[in-house]
Coordinates of C-alpha atoms in Angstrom, one line a residue:
M224 CA 0.2 0.2 0.4
A225 CA 2.0 3.0 -1.4
V226 CA 0.4 5.6 1.2
I227 CA 1.8 4.3 3.8
P228 CA 5.2 5.4 3.2
F229 CA 4.3 8.5 1.3
L230 CA 2.2 9.5 4.8
I231 CA 5.7 9.1 6.7
L232 CA 7.9 10.4 4.0
F233 CA 6.3 13.5 2.8
P234 CA 5.7 15.3 6.0
L235 CA 9.7 15.0 6.2
V236 CA 10.0 16.3 2.9
I237 CA 7.8 19.5 3.7
S238 CA 9.6 20.0 6.9
V239 CA 12.5 19.9 5.0
V240 CA 11.0 23.1 2.0
M241 CA 9.1 24.6 5.2
F242 CA 13.0 25.6 6.7
S243 CA 14.5 26.2 3.3
V244 CA 11.7 28.8 2.4
R245 CA 12.0 31.7 3.7
V246 CA 9.2 34.0 2.5
N247 CA 6.1 33.8 4.8
R248 CA 3.8 34.2 2.1
I249 CA 5.3 31.1 0.3
R250 CA 5.6 28.9 3.1
N251 CA 2.3 29.7 4.3
A252 CA 1.1 28.5 0.8
I253 CA 3.2 25.7 0.9
A254 CA 1.9 24.5 4.3
Y255 CA -2.0 25.1 3.3
A256 CA -1.3 22.5 0.3
S257 CA 1.0 20.3 2.3
C258 CA -1.8 19.5 4.9
A259 CA -4.6 19.1 2.4
V260 CA -2.3 16.5 0.6
I261 CA -2.2 15.0 4.2
M262 CA -5.9 15.0 4.9
A263 CA -6.3 13.6 1.5
A264 CA -4.3 10.9 1.8
T265 CA -5.4 9.9 5.5
V266 CA -8.6 9.7 3.7
A267 CA -7.0 7.6 0.8
L268 CA -5.3 5.1 3.3
V269 CA -8.9 4.7 5.6
V270 CA -10.7 4.1 2.2
L271 CA -8.1 1.3 0.9
W272 CA -8.1 0.0 4.4
A273 CA -12.0 -0.5 4.2
Q274 CA -11.8 -1.9 0.6
R275 CA -9.2 -4.5 1.9
G276 CA -11.7 -5.9 4.1
G277 CA -10.7 -3.3 7.6
G278 CA -9.4 -5.3 10.8
V279 CA -5.7 -6.5 10.6
Q280 CA -3.5 -6.1 7.9
Q281 CA 0.4 -6.4 8.1
Y282 CA 2.5 -5.1 5.1
Y283 CA 6.0 -4.7 4.0
V284 CA 7.9 -8.0 5.6
N285 CA 11.6 -7.7 2.9
T286 CA 12.7 -4.2 4.3
E287 CA 16.7 -4.4 4.5
A288 CA 17.4 -1.4 2.9
V289 CA 14.7 0.2 4.6
N290 CA 16.3 -1.0 8.3
R291 CA 19.5 0.1 7.2
V292 CA 18.4 3.7 6.6
I293 CA 16.5 3.8 10.2
L294 CA 20.0 2.8 12.2
L295 CA 21.3 5.4 10.3
A296 CA 18.8 7.9 11.5
E297 CA 19.2 6.7 14.7
V298 CA 22.9 7.2 15.1
V299 CA 22.2 10.6 13.3
L300 CA 19.8 11.2 15.8
M301 CA 21.9 10.8 18.7
V302 CA 24.8 12.9 17.2
F303 CA 22.2 15.5 16.6
V304 CA 21.3 15.3 20.6
T305 CA 25.2 15.0 21.6
I306 CA 25.4 18.2 19.8
C307 CA 22.9 20.2 21.5
C308 CA 23.7 19.0 24.9
V309 CA 27.3 19.6 24.6
R310 CA 26.9 23.1 22.9
K311 CA 24.4 24.1 26.0
R312 CA 26.9 22.5 28.5
R313 CA 24.2 19.5 29.2
W314 CA 26.5 16.9 28.3
Y315 CA 25.3 14.3 31.0
I316 CA 21.9 14.5 28.8
S317 CA 23.5 13.1 25.9
L318 CA 24.4 9.8 27.8
L319 CA 20.5 8.8 28.2
S320 CA 20.9 9.1 24.2
I321 CA 24.2 7.7 23.5
V322 CA 24.1 4.7 25.4
P323 CA 20.3 2.8 24.4
T324 CA 21.7 3.7 20.5
L325 CA 24.7 2.3 20.8
A326 CA 23.0 -0.8 21.9
I327 CA 20.5 -0.8 19.4
V328 CA 23.3 -0.6 17.0
W329 CA 25.6 -3.7 18.6
L330 CA 22.0 -5.5 18.6
E331 CA 21.1 -4.7 14.3
T332 CA 25.2 -5.3 13.9
A333 CA 26.1 -8.1 15.8
G334 CA 23.2 -9.0 17.4
P335 CA 21.7 -12.7 17.0
A336 CA 19.0 -13.1 14.1
R337 CA 15.8 -12.2 14.0
A338 CA 12.7 -13.9 12.3
P339 CA 11.4 -12.0 9.6
L340 CA 8.1 -9.8 10.5
A341 CA 5.7 -7.1 8.8
H342 CA 7.1 -3.8 9.4
I343 CA 3.3 -2.9 9.0
Y344 CA 0.5 -3.0 11.1
L345 CA -2.6 -1.4 10.0
D346 CA -6.2 -1.7 12.2
N347 CA -8.7 -0.3 13.9
L348 CA -6.7 1.6 16.5
A349 CA -3.9 2.1 13.7
V350 CA -6.3 3.8 11.4
L351 CA -8.1 6.1 14.5
M352 CA -4.7 7.4 15.3
C353 CA -3.7 8.6 11.6
L354 CA -6.9 10.2 11.4
I355 CA -6.2 11.9 14.8
V356 CA -2.4 12.6 13.3
G357 CA -3.5 14.0 9.7
F358 CA -6.4 15.9 10.8
I359 CA -6.0 17.4 14.1
G360 CA -2.6 17.7 13.4
C361 CA -3.0 19.4 10.6
L362 CA -6.1 21.7 11.3
I363 CA -3.0 23.0 13.9
I364 CA -0.5 24.0 11.5
V365 CA -3.5 25.7 9.5
Y366 CA -4.3 27.3 12.9
A367 CA -0.5 28.4 13.2
V368 CA 0.1 30.0 10.0
G369 CA -2.4 33.1 11.1
Y370 CA -1.5 32.6 15.0
M371 CA 2.3 32.6 14.6
H372 CA 2.0 35.9 12.3
G373 CA 0.6 37.6 15.0
Y374 CA 2.8 36.2 17.9
Q375 CA 6.1 37.5 15.9
H376 CA 4.3 41.1 15.7
Y377 CA 3.4 41.1 19.8
H378 CA 6.8 39.3 20.4
R379 CA 9.3 41.7 18.9
D380 CA 11.8 40.6 21.2
I381 CA 11.8 36.5 19.7
P382 CA 13.6 36.0 17.0
D383 CA 11.4 35.5 14.0
R384 CA 11.8 31.5 12.9
R385 CA 8.8 30.5 11.6
Y386 CA 10.7 28.4 9.2
Y387 CA 12.1 26.9 11.8
F388 CA 8.9 26.4 14.1
F389 CA 6.8 24.6 11.0
F390 CA 10.2 22.4 10.4
V391 CA 9.2 20.7 13.3
L392 CA 5.4 20.8 12.9
F393 CA 5.4 18.7 9.8
L394 CA 8.5 16.8 11.0
F395 CA 6.6 15.9 13.8
I396 CA 3.5 14.5 11.7
G397 CA 5.6 12.4 10.0
A398 CA 7.3 10.5 12.9
M399 CA 4.0 10.2 14.4
F400 CA 2.3 8.8 11.4
G401 CA 5.5 5.8 11.2
F402 CA 5.1 5.8 15.1
V403 CA 1.3 4.5 14.9
L404 CA 2.0 2.2 11.5
S405 CA 4.8 0.3 12.9
A406 CA 5.1 -3.1 14.1
D407 CA 8.6 -3.4 14.7
L408 CA 10.1 -2.2 17.9
L409 CA 13.1 -1.3 16.0
W410 CA 11.6 1.1 13.9
I411 CA 8.7 2.2 16.6
D412 CA 12.5 3.2 19.0
L413 CA 13.3 5.8 16.1
F414 CA 10.1 7.0 15.7
W415 CA 9.7 7.8 19.3
E416 CA 13.0 9.0 19.8
T417 CA 12.3 11.2 17.3
T418 CA 9.2 12.8 18.9
S419 CA 11.1 12.9 22.1
V420 CA 13.3 15.8 20.3
C421 CA 10.6 17.5 18.4
S422 CA 9.2 17.9 21.6
F423 CA 12.9 19.6 22.8
L424 CA 13.1 21.6 19.7
L425 CA 9.5 23.1 20.1
I426 CA 9.4 23.8 23.4
G427 CA 12.8 25.6 23.0
Y428 CA 11.4 27.7 20.3
T429 CA 11.9 31.1 21.8
T430 CA 15.5 30.8 22.8
L431 CA 15.0 32.4 25.9
P432 CA 16.4 31.2 29.3
E433 CA 13.3 29.2 30.6
A434 CA 12.6 27.7 27.3
E435 CA 15.9 26.3 27.6
T436 CA 15.2 24.7 30.4
N437 CA 12.3 23.5 30.1
S438 CA 13.1 21.8 26.7
F439 CA 16.0 19.7 28.4
R440 CA 13.7 18.5 30.8
A441 CA 11.3 17.1 28.6
L442 CA 14.5 16.1 26.3
W443 CA 16.2 14.1 29.5
M444 CA 12.9 12.9 30.3
N445 CA 11.6 11.4 27.8
L446 CA 15.1 10.0 26.8
L447 CA 14.9 8.0 29.9
G448 CA 11.9 6.2 29.2
G449 CA 13.8 5.8 25.3
C450 CA 16.3 4.2 27.6
A451 CA 13.8 1.8 29.1
L452 CA 12.0 0.8 25.4
A453 CA 16.0 0.1 24.2
A454 CA 16.6 -2.2 27.0
A455 CA 13.0 -4.0 26.4
I456 CA 13.8 -4.7 22.4
V457 CA 17.6 -6.0 23.1
L458 CA 16.3 -8.2 25.9
D459 CA 13.2 -9.2 23.7
A460 CA 15.4 -9.9 20.5
L461 CA 17.7 -12.2 22.6
H462 CA 15.1 -13.8 24.5
T463 CA 12.5 -14.6 21.4
S464 CA 15.1 -13.6 18.2
T465 CA 12.2 -11.0 17.3
T466 CA 11.4 -7.5 17.7
D467 CA 7.6 -7.7 17.0
L468 CA 5.1 -5.9 19.5
H469 CA 2.5 -7.8 18.5
L470 CA 4.2 -11.1 19.2
L471 CA 5.5 -9.6 22.6
V472 CA 2.1 -9.4 23.7
N473 CA 1.0 -12.2 22.8
D474 CA 4.0 -13.8 24.5
C475 CA 3.2 -11.8 27.9
R476 CA -0.4 -13.3 27.8
A477 CA 1.0 -16.9 27.6
G478 CA 2.6 -16.6 30.8
N479 CA 6.3 -15.9 29.4
T480 CA 8.5 -13.9 32.5
V481 CA 11.0 -12.7 30.1
S482 CA 7.9 -10.6 27.5
L483 CA 6.5 -9.4 31.1
I484 CA 9.7 -7.4 31.7
C485 CA 9.7 -5.8 27.8
V486 CA 6.2 -4.9 28.8
A487 CA 6.8 -3.4 32.1
L488 CA 10.1 -1.4 30.6
I489 CA 8.4 -0.4 27.5
A490 CA 4.9 0.3 30.0
F491 CA 7.5 2.6 32.0
A492 CA 8.9 4.1 28.7
A493 CA 5.0 5.2 28.1
L494 CA 4.8 7.2 31.1
T495 CA 7.4 9.1 30.8
K496 CA 6.0 10.1 26.9
A497 CA 2.5 10.7 28.8
A498 CA 3.7 13.1 30.7
Q499 CA 2.5 10.9 34.2
L500 CA 3.9 11.3 37.8
P501 CA 6.5 11.6 38.3
F502 CA 7.9 12.7 34.7
S503 CA 4.4 15.4 34.1
N504 CA 7.0 18.9 35.0
W505 CA 7.6 18.2 31.3
L506 CA 4.5 18.9 29.7
L507 CA 3.9 22.0 32.5
G508 CA 7.3 23.1 30.9
A509 CA 6.1 23.3 27.4
M510 CA 3.4 26.4 28.2
V511 CA 6.3 28.4 27.4
A512 CA 6.4 27.5 24.0
P513 CA 3.6 29.6 21.2
T514 CA 0.1 28.1 21.6
P515 CA 0.2 25.6 18.5
S516 CA 3.3 23.4 19.9
S517 CA 1.4 23.0 23.0
A518 CA -2.6 21.9 21.2
L519 CA -0.2 19.5 19.3
L520 CA 2.0 18.3 21.9
H521 CA -1.5 17.9 23.9
S522 CA -3.6 16.6 21.7
A523 CA -2.5 15.1 18.1
T524 CA 1.3 13.7 19.4
M525 CA 3.4 13.4 21.7
V526 CA 1.2 12.3 24.7
K527 CA -0.8 10.4 22.2
A528 CA 1.9 8.5 21.7
G529 CA 2.5 6.7 24.9
I530 CA -1.1 6.6 25.5
Y531 CA -1.2 4.3 22.1
I532 CA 1.5 2.5 23.3
L533 CA -0.3 1.4 26.5
F534 CA -3.4 0.4 24.7
R535 CA -1.5 -1.9 22.6
L536 CA 0.4 -3.3 25.5
S537 CA -3.1 -3.2 27.3
P538 CA -4.0 -7.2 27.2
A539 CA -0.8 -8.3 28.3
M540 CA -1.5 -5.9 31.8
T541 CA -4.1 -7.9 33.0
G542 CA -3.8 -9.4 36.8
N543 CA -0.1 -8.8 37.5
Y544 CA 1.6 -6.1 38.9
C545 CA 2.8 -4.3 35.7
G546 CA -0.8 -3.7 35.2
M547 CA -1.2 -2.8 39.1
M548 CA 1.4 -0.3 38.8
I549 CA -0.1 1.9 35.6
S550 CA -3.5 1.7 36.4
F551 CA -2.3 3.2 39.8
V552 CA 0.0 5.7 38.8
G553 CA -2.5 7.0 35.4
G554 CA -5.3 7.0 38.5
F555 CA -3.2 8.6 41.1
T556 CA -2.1 11.1 38.2
F557 CA -5.7 11.6 37.1
L558 CA -7.0 12.7 40.9
A559 CA -3.6 14.5 41.8
A560 CA -3.2 17.1 38.5
S561 CA -7.0 17.7 38.8
I562 CA -6.3 18.8 42.2
M563 CA -3.7 20.7 41.4
A564 CA -6.2 22.6 38.5
I565 CA -7.9 23.9 40.7
A566 CA -4.9 26.5 42.0
Q567 CA -4.5 27.4 38.3
D568 CA -5.8 31.0 37.0
D569 CA -3.8 30.9 34.0
A570 CA -6.2 29.3 30.8
K571 CA -3.4 27.5 29.3
K572 CA -1.8 26.2 32.7
V573 CA -5.4 24.7 33.6
L574 CA -5.6 22.8 30.0
A575 CA -2.1 21.3 30.5
M576 CA -2.9 20.2 33.9
S577 CA -6.3 18.8 32.6
T578 CA -4.3 17.2 29.8
I579 CA -1.9 15.4 32.3
S580 CA -5.5 14.4 34.4
N581 CA -7.3 13.2 31.3
L582 CA -4.1 11.1 30.6
G583 CA -3.8 9.2 34.2
L584 CA -7.5 8.5 32.9
M585 CA -6.8 7.2 30.0
V586 CA -2.9 5.0 31.4
A587 CA -5.8 4.0 34.3
C588 CA -7.9 2.1 31.7
A589 CA -4.7 0.4 30.1
G590 CA -3.4 -0.3 32.9
V591 CA -6.7 -2.4 34.2
G592 CA -6.1 -4.3 31.0
R593 CA -10.2 -4.8 30.5
P594 CA -11.9 -5.1 27.3
E595 CA -14.4 -2.4 28.6
T596 CA -11.6 -0.1 30.4
L597 CA -10.1 0.1 27.0
W598 CA -13.6 1.0 25.1
A599 CA -13.3 4.0 27.7
G600 CA -9.6 4.9 26.9
V601 CA -10.5 4.7 23.4
F602 CA -13.4 7.3 23.5
L603 CA -11.8 9.6 26.2
L604 CA -8.5 9.3 23.4
I605 CA -11.2 10.7 20.7
F606 CA -12.8 13.4 22.8
H607 CA -9.7 14.1 24.4
A608 CA -7.6 15.1 21.1
I609 CA -10.6 17.4 19.6
S610 CA -11.3 19.2 22.8
K611 CA -7.7 20.0 23.7
S612 CA -6.4 20.9 20.1
L613 CA -10.1 23.1 20.2
L614 CA -9.4 24.8 23.5
F615 CA -5.9 25.5 23.1
Q616 CA -6.1 27.4 20.1
D617 CA -9.3 29.2 21.5
V618 CA -7.4 30.2 24.5
G619 CA -4.7 31.3 21.6
A620 CA -6.9 33.5 19.5
T621 CA -8.7 35.0 22.9
E622 CA -5.0 35.9 24.5
N623 CA -4.4 37.7 21.2
S624 CA -7.9 39.7 21.4
L625 CA -7.6 40.5 25.1
H626 CA -3.8 40.5 25.6
S627 CA -4.5 38.1 28.7
R628 CA -5.1 34.3 29.0
D629 CA -6.0 34.9 32.9
I630 CA -9.6 33.3 33.9
E631 CA -10.6 36.1 35.7
E632 CA -9.6 38.6 32.8
M633 CA -12.6 36.2 30.6
Q634 CA -15.6 37.5 32.4
G635 CA -18.3 38.0 30.3
L636 CA -16.6 37.0 27.4
L637 CA -19.9 35.4 25.9
Y638 CA -20.6 39.3 25.3
R639 CA -17.3 40.5 24.5
L640 CA -15.7 37.9 21.9
P641 CA -19.1 35.9 21.7
K642 CA -17.5 33.6 18.8
L643 CA -14.3 32.7 20.5
A644 CA -16.5 32.5 23.8
I645 CA -19.3 30.1 22.1
I646 CA -16.5 27.8 20.8
M647 CA -14.5 28.1 24.0
F648 CA -18.6 26.9 25.9
I649 CA -18.5 24.0 23.2
G650 CA -14.6 22.6 24.1
I651 CA -15.3 22.9 28.0
C652 CA -19.0 21.2 27.7
G653 CA -17.0 18.2 26.2
M654 CA -14.1 17.8 28.8
F655 CA -16.4 17.4 31.6
L656 CA -20.6 17.7 31.5
A657 CA -23.0 15.0 31.4
P658 CA -23.8 13.6 29.0
F659 CA -20.8 14.6 26.6
G660 CA -18.4 12.1 25.4
M661 CA -15.9 12.2 27.8
L662 CA -17.6 12.0 31.2
I663 CA -20.0 8.4 29.4
S664 CA -16.1 7.2 29.2
K665 CA -15.7 8.1 32.9
W666 CA -18.7 6.4 33.7
A667 CA -17.7 3.5 32.0
A668 CA -14.0 3.1 33.0
L669 CA -16.0 3.1 36.6
R670 CA -18.0 1.1 35.9
A671 CA -15.1 -2.0 35.0
A672 CA -13.4 -0.6 38.4
V673 CA -16.5 -1.3 40.3
D674 CA -16.7 -4.6 38.5
E675 CA -13.3 -5.7 39.4
R676 CA -13.5 -4.6 42.8
N677 CA -10.6 -2.5 42.3
I678 CA -11.3 0.3 45.4
I679 CA -8.3 2.3 45.0
L680 CA -9.0 3.3 41.5
T681 CA -12.8 3.7 42.0
F682 CA -11.8 6.3 44.8
F683 CA -9.8 8.0 42.2
I684 CA -12.3 8.2 39.5
C685 CA -14.6 9.2 41.7
F686 CA -13.1 12.5 43.2
G687 CA -10.9 13.0 40.4
S688 CA -14.1 13.4 38.3
G689 CA -16.0 15.9 41.1
T690 CA -12.5 17.8 41.3
T691 CA -12.3 18.0 37.3
S692 CA -16.1 19.5 37.4
F693 CA -14.9 21.9 40.1
Y694 CA -12.1 23.6 37.9
W695 CA -14.3 23.7 34.2
T696 CA -17.5 25.2 36.0
K697 CA -14.9 28.0 37.7
W698 CA -14.3 28.9 34.1
L699 CA -17.4 28.2 32.1
G700 CA -19.7 30.5 34.7
K701 CA -16.7 33.0 33.5
I702 CA -17.2 33.3 30.2
I703 CA -21.2 33.2 30.4
T704 CA -21.8 35.7 33.2
R705 CA -22.8 39.3 32.6
S706 CA -20.2 42.1 32.8
S707 CA -19.8 45.4 32.6
K708 CA -16.8 45.3 30.0
P709 CA -16.2 46.8 26.9
K710 CA -16.8 44.4 24.2
V711 CA -13.3 43.8 22.7
K712 CA -12.4 43.7 18.8
D713 CA -11.8 40.2 17.6
I714 CA -8.4 40.6 16.0
T715 CA -8.8 36.2 15.1
K716 CA -7.7 35.5 11.7
K717 CA -9.7 33.8 8.9
N718 CA -7.4 30.8 8.7
E719 CA -7.6 30.3 12.6
M720 CA -11.0 30.6 12.6
L721 CA -11.7 28.1 9.8
S722 CA -9.5 25.5 12.2
L723 CA -11.8 26.6 15.1
W724 CA -15.0 26.4 13.4
I725 CA -13.7 22.7 11.9
H726 CA -13.0 21.6 15.8
T727 CA -16.5 22.8 16.6
I728 CA -18.1 20.7 13.6
L729 CA -16.1 17.6 14.7
M730 CA -16.6 17.8 18.5
I731 CA -20.6 18.3 17.8
G732 CA -20.4 15.5 15.6
I733 CA -18.8 13.5 17.0
C734 CA -21.2 13.3 20.1
A735 CA -24.1 13.1 17.7
L736 CA -22.8 9.9 16.1
F737 CA -21.4 8.5 19.4
P738 CA -23.3 5.3 18.8
F739 CA -22.5 4.8 15.4
L740 CA -19.0 5.4 16.1
S741 CA -19.4 3.1 19.1
G742 CA -20.7 -0.1 16.8
L743 CA -19.2 0.9 13.8
F744 CA -15.3 1.2 15.2
V745 CA -14.8 0.9 18.3
D746 CA -16.5 -2.4 19.2
P747 CA -14.1 -4.3 16.6
L748 CA -11.1 -2.4 17.8
V749 CA -11.5 -3.0 21.2
T750 CA -12.6 -6.9 20.2
Q751 CA -9.3 -7.0 17.5
I752 CA -7.0 -6.1 20.4
F753 CA -8.6 -8.5 23.5
G754 CA -10.3 -11.2 21.0
S755 CA -13.5 -10.9 22.3
Y756 CA -16.3 -7.9 23.9
T757 CA -19.2 -7.3 25.7
Q758 CA -20.8 -3.7 25.0
V759 CA -20.8 -1.4 28.2
I760 CA -23.4 0.8 27.7
P761 CA -26.2 -0.6 25.1
N762 CA -26.8 1.4 22.2
R763 CA -30.4 3.0 23.2
I764 CA -28.5 4.6 26.5
L765 CA -26.0 6.0 23.7
V766 CA -29.2 7.3 21.7
L767 CA -30.3 8.8 24.7
L768 CA -27.4 10.6 26.0
V769 CA -26.8 12.0 22.3
V770 CA -30.5 13.4 22.6
L771 CA -29.8 15.3 26.2
I772 CA -26.7 16.6 24.4
L773 CA -28.5 19.1 21.8
F774 CA -30.0 21.1 24.9
F775 CA -26.5 22.0 25.9
F776 CA -25.6 23.7 22.8
A777 CA -28.8 25.5 23.4
V778 CA -27.3 27.6 26.5
P779 CA -24.9 30.0 24.7
V780 CA -27.2 30.8 21.8
V781 CA -29.9 31.7 23.9
S782 CA -27.6 33.6 26.5
Y783 CA -26.2 35.5 23.5
L784 CA -29.5 36.5 22.5
R785 CA -31.1 37.6 25.1
S786 CA -27.9 39.9 26.3
R787 CA -29.6 42.8 23.6
N788 CA -32.5 43.1 26.2
M789 CA -30.6 42.7 29.5
A790 CA -29.2 45.9 29.7
M791 CA -32.5 47.3 29.9
N792 CA -33.9 44.9 32.6
R793 CA -31.3 44.7 35.0
K794 CA -31.5 45.7 38.5
L795 CA -28.8 47.5 40.4
S796 CA -27.6 44.9 42.9
Y797 CA -26.9 45.5 46.9
M798 CA -22.5 46.3 47.3
S799 CA -22.7 46.6 50.9
G800 CA -23.2 50.0 49.8
I801 CA -24.2 52.7 47.6
N802 CA -24.7 51.0 44.2
T803 CA -22.8 53.9 40.9
G804 CA -25.4 52.9 39.0
N805 CA -23.8 50.3 36.8
N806 CA -23.5 47.0 38.9
D807 CA -19.6 47.3 38.9
A808 CA -19.0 50.0 41.4
F809 CA -20.3 51.6 44.9
T810 CA -20.2 54.2 47.4
G811 CA -18.3 52.8 50.6
S812 CA -19.2 54.2 54.5
C813 CA -16.2 56.3 54.2
G814 CA -17.9 58.0 51.4
Q815 CA -15.3 56.2 49.1
E816 CA -16.0 54.4 45.5
Q817 CA -15.1 51.1 45.8
P818 CA -15.1 48.9 42.7
L819 CA -16.5 45.8 42.5
V820 CA -14.5 42.6 42.3
V821 CA -16.1 39.3 41.5
S822 CA -13.6 36.6 41.4
N823 CA -13.4 32.5 41.6
L824 CA -11.9 30.3 44.5
Y825 CA -8.6 29.3 43.7
F826 CA -7.1 27.8 47.1
K827 CA -3.7 28.5 46.0
K828 CA -2.2 27.8 49.2
V829 CA -3.2 24.6 49.7
F830 CA -3.4 23.2 45.9
A831 CA -0.8 25.0 44.4
R832 CA 1.8 22.8 42.4
K833 CA 5.1 23.8 44.8
V834 CA 2.5 22.5 47.7
L835 CA 1.6 19.0 46.3
M836 CA 3.7 18.4 43.1
L837 CA 6.2 17.1 45.3
P838 CA 5.1 14.3 47.4
C839 CA 2.9 13.5 44.4
E840 CA 6.1 12.5 43.2
V841 CA 7.7 10.8 45.6
I842 CA 4.0 8.5 45.8
S843 CA 4.4 7.9 42.1
T844 CA 8.3 7.4 42.2
A845 CA 8.2 5.0 44.9
V846 CA 4.7 3.1 43.8
I847 CA 7.2 2.5 39.9
I848 CA 10.5 1.1 41.8
V849 CA 8.0 -1.0 44.0
M850 CA 6.2 -2.6 41.1
L851 CA 8.9 -2.4 38.6
T852 CA 11.2 -4.9 41.4
M853 CA 8.0 -6.9 41.6
T854 CA 7.8 -7.6 38.6
I855 CA 11.3 -8.1 37.5
G856 CA 12.0 -10.1 40.6
G857 CA 8.6 -12.0 39.9
A858 CA 10.6 -13.3 37.0
F859 CA 12.9 -15.4 38.1

């Protein structure tokens, strides 16, 4: 199937073109055309896959020449990382790239002979990930064209390196296609490391000291996971004479203890990539990068790579210490990150903590290792990818107009920036309100945890969902509350709005087609991975929930339409003094005019990151060490 190498190689070629072209208009036109080609190729992949019967399809067995190119690319990547680290006097970080790369080089050149395998594996999960990468990723690039123009205009102190920025974005897209389509762990390792380097480059885009520090933190944490992945590959090859991911999972399910150690090492690597505790700080530090970087990292690429690999490993983690480790760390991250999100008033930081929290629930679903939890995790993946990409882009556009991303500054946004506010309303609803898909997925995960009598995970899901509702409700209340603040000029460019509206339509469409998507696509996906599956939620209930969803979209519309008459009907409020007439100030007992200040509660002294992050990191680190030790010890 020629479209598969095209999807991997075409974005890589375009990334070089982006770096070479220094005229913004020409580069922008190439970016638009390239995104259209990638989306069309993604559709072609899905159509060809469906025409050939869908299900599991494998391609490209004899790839000796490609294997050599993959190995060469591994070495080039190692050299690049080493140069970057040495230049910034952080040479010790380069060891996390040098050691695993040398191990892979030894395996390829002097290691035992390996059985041939199909290097490309196409099934429902791979197709789903390709759709997310191809469409969500490309829409973010379309948005970035307009956003970066305004970003460089307002941040004149930051060098204009848009050619570099779009180079990394397209490189990221190509690496993700290669990652989700590969079945050979050696291929997966290259694309895994490429995404780590891409995130490092994006986070450090501004070249400011904070960006440099955060970028190297992201690099070493993800390279640490890469070391675990390389160790698993070498151990698996020495034990089974193959590097096939799917055979590894089958061997582990059959009771092979060495394969279980390999699965545990890969699962650990996935925790670093998915920014789970104690590795969450790298994703929080990524907020220093321009908004399109955040949208891409959080929705379509970096963190989803960790979730994807855990979904693949899920059947191998049923009822063992590895699964217990993953489900505990994921559930604990879900609760801890949602609590810390309460203390955030910066919109991007709320989105970042929310991402870590929701990723934690997906990780927990994978760790339980049951078909029901995988079903819930897949829908969490779908809704989170669309909602988080939508919200990051919307916050970026709002920041450009308001010159602030403080949630308190967004009071009355529905009346000041109505288009962006309605889009934001829909994105937030999709993240936490019943009966939207995210909440349905949490319901399914909770039911599976209860059925498993997993008291700890049940606790994490219940209280994590409660704290999630708390911080989303605060934000939602701010944007729909009436405000006396003046309207703001919306300077969002057409290409930014195009991406935002497409995301909004996708969000509504996925909600409306939830039962259809479940029966046609997700149920077979779970069956492919586990071999059997019993439906979690009957279709009649899903249809009823979809009908209820329609009522939620009426709230912002009705509120906005009534806003024209509210000014005439508004009554003066009591404010501990004489109201000045606009409900925005009052005359106090000393005769002085006092402004009215309405603010949410953030509990910063109790739930702040600086208070909770360290103890949470200690707890999660201890659990990982103990569980990995028990997993490895149990094999001997």
